PDB file of C-alpha atoms in Angstrom:
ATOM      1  CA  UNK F   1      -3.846  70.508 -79.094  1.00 49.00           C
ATOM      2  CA  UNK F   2      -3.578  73.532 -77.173  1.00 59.00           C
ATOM      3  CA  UNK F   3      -6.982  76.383 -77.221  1.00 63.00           C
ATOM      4  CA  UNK F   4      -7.071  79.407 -79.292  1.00 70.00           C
ATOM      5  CA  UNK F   5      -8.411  82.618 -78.258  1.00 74.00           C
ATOM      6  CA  UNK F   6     -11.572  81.643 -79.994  1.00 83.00           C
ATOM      7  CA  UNK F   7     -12.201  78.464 -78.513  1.00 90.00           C
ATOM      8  CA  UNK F   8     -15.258  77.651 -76.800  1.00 96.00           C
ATOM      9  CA  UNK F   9     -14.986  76.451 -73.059  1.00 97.00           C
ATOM     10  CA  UNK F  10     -17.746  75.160 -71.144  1.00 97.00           C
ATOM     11  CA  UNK F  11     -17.611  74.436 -67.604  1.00 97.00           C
ATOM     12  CA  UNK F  12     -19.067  71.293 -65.854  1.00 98.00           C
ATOM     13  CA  UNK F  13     -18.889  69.500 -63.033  1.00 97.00           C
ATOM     14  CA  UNK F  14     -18.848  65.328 -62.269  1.00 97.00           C
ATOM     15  CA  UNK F  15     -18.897  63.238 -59.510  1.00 96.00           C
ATOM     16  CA  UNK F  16     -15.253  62.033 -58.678  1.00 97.00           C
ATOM     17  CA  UNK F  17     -16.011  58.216 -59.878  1.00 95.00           C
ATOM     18  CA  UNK F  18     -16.705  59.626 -63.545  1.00 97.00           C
ATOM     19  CA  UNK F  19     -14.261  62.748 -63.628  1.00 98.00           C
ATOM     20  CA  UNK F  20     -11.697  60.252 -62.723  1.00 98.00           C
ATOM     21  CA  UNK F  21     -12.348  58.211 -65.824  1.00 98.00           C
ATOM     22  CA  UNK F  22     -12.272  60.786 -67.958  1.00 98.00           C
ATOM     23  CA  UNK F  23      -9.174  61.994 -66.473  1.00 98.00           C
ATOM     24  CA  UNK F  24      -7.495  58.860 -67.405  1.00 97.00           C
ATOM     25  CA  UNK F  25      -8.675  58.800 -70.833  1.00 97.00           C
ATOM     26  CA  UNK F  26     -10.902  55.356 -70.523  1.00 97.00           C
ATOM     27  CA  UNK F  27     -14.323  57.652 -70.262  1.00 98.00           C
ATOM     28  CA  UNK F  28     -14.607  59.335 -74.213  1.00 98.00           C
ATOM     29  CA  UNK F  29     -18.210  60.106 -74.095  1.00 98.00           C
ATOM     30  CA  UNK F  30     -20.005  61.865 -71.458  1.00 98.00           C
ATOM     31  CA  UNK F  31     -23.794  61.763 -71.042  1.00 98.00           C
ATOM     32  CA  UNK F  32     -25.883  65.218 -69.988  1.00 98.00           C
ATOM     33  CA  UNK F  33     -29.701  66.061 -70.480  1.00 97.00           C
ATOM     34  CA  UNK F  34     -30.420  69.047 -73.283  1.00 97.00           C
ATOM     35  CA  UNK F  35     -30.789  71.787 -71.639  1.00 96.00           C
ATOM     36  CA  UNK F  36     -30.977  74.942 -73.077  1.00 95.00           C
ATOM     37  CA  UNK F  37     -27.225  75.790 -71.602  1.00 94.00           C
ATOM     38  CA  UNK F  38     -26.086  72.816 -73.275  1.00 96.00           C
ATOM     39  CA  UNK F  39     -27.708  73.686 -76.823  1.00 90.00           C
ATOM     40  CA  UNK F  40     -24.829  75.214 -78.231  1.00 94.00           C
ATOM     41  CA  UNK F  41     -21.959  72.657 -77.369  1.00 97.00           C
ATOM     42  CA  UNK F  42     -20.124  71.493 -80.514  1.00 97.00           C
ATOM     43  CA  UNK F  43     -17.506  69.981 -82.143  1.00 98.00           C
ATOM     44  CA  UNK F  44     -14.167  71.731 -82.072  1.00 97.00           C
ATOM     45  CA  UNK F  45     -15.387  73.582 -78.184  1.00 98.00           C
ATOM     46  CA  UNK F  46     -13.570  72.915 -75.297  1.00 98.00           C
ATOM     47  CA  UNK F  47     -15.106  71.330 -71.797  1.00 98.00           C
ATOM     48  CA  UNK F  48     -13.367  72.032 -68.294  1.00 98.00           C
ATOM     49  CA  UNK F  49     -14.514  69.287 -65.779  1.00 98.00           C
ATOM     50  CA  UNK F  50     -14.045  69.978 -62.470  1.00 98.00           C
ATOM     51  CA  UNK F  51     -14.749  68.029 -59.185  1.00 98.00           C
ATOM     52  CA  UNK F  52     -17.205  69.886 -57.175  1.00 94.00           C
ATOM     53  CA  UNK F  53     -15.713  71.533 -53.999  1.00 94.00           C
ATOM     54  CA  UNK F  54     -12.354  70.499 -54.854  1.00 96.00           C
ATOM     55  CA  UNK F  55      -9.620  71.959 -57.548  1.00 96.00           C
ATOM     56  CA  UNK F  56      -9.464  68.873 -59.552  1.00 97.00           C
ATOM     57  CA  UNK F  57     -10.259  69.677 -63.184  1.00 98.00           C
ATOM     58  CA  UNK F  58      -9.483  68.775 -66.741  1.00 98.00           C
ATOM     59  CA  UNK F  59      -9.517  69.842 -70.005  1.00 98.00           C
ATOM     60  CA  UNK F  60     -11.302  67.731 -72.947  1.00 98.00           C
ATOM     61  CA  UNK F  61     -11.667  68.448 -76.220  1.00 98.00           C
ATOM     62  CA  UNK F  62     -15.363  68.147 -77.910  1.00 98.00           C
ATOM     63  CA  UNK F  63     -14.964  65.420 -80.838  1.00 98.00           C
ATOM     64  CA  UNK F  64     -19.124  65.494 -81.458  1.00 98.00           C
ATOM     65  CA  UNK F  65     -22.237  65.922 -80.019  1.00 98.00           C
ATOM     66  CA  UNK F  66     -25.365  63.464 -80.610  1.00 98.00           C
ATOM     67  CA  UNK F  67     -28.499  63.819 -79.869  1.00 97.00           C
ATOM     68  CA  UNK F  68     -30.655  61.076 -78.447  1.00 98.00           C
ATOM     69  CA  UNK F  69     -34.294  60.840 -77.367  1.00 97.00           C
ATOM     70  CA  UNK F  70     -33.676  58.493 -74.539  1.00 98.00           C
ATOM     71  CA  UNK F  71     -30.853  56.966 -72.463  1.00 98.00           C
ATOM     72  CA  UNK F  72     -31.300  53.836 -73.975  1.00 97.00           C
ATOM     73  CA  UNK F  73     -30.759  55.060 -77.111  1.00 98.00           C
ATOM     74  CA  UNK F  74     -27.946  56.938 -76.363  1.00 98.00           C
ATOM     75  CA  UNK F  75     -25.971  53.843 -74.728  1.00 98.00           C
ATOM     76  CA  UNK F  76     -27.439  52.116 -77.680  1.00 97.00           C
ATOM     77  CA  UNK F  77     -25.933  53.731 -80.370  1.00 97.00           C
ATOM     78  CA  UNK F  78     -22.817  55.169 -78.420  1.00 97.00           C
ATOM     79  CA  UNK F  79     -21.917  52.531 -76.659  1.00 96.00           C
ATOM     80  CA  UNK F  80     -21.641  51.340 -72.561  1.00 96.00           C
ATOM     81  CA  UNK F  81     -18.111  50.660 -73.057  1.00 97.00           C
ATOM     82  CA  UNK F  82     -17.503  54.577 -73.901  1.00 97.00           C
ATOM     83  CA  UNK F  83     -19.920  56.276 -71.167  1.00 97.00           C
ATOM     84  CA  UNK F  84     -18.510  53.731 -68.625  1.00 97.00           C
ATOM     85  CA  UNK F  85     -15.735  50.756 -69.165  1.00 97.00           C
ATOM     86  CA  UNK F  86     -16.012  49.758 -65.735  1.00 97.00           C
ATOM     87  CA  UNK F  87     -20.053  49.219 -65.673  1.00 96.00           C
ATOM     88  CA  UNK F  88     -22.133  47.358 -67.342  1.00 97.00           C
ATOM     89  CA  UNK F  89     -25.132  48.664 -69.387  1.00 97.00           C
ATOM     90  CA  UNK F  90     -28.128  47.981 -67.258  1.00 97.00           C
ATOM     91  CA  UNK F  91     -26.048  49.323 -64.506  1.00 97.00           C
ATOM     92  CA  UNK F  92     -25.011  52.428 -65.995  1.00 97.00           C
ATOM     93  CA  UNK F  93     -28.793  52.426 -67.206  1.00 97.00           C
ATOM     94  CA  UNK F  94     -29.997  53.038 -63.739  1.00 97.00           C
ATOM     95  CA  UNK F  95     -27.215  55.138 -62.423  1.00 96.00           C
ATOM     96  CA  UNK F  96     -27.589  57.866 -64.880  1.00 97.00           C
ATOM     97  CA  UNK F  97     -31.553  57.760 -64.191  1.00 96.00           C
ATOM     98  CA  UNK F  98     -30.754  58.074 -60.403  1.00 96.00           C
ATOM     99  CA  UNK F  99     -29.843  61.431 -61.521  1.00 95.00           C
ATOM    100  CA  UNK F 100     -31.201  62.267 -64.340  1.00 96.00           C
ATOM    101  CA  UNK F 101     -35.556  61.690 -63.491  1.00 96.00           C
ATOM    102  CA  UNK F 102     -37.908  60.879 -66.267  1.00 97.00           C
ATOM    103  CA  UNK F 103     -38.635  64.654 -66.596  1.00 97.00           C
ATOM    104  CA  UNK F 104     -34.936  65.423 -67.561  1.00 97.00           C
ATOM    105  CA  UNK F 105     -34.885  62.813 -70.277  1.00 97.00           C
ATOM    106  CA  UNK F 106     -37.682  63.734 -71.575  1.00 97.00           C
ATOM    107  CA  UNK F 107     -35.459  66.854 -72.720  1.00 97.00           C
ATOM    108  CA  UNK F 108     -33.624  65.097 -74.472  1.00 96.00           C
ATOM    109  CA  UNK F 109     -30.384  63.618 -73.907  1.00 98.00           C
ATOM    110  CA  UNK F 110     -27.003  64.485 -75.298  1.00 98.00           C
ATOM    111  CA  UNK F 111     -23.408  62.130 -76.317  1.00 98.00           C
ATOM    112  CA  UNK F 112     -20.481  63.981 -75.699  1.00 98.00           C
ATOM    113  CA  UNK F 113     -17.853  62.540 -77.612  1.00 98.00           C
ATOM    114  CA  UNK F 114     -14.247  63.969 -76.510  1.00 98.00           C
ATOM    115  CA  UNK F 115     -10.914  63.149 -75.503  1.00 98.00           C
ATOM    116  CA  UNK F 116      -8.174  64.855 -73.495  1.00 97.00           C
ATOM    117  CA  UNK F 117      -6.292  67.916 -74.583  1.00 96.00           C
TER     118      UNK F 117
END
């Protein structure tokens, strides 16, 4: 699946533990607080993650987007397996609120479901 000229590409960044998992193909859902910069992501869009500082990067395509009100819920009803297959859920509980605080998730919390173009 290549982009069209209408295609939708967002640009994020990930720490190099994460990106690399998605890079591989073993990371298909990617966690991110609602913010209003993040409102419009949907099905069909594009995402470019990139390693900050470095030119790493790779393209995904968005398969859905699902809307959770807590990080619990979202591993929950996604998943652990899919946000992290090398961590297990209480783990990946605490990392993602290491950097994500309790004001964050009270935005809201969003499951990226992609996979690789």
């Amino acid at each position: 699946m290549s982009t069209t000229p209408d295609t939708r590409i967002h640009e994020l960044n990930l720490y190099k533990q994460y990106f690399d998992l998605v890079a591989a193909g073993r990371k298909t859902t990617e966690v991110r607080v609602k913010y209003p910069r993040l409102e419009n992501l949907a099905a069909g869009d594009h995402i470019q993650f990139s390693v900050k500082g470095t030119d790493e990067s790779c393209l995904v395509r968005i398969l859905a987007v699902t809307e959770y009100p807590s990080f619990e819920a979202l591993l929950d009803g996604e998943g652990a397996g899919r946000v992290n297959p090398t961590s297990i859920r209480e783990q990946q509980l605490a990392n993602i609120r290491a950097i994500y605080g309790p004001e964050k998730e009270a935005l809201g919390v969003l499951a990226i479901r992609m996979e690789l173009v």
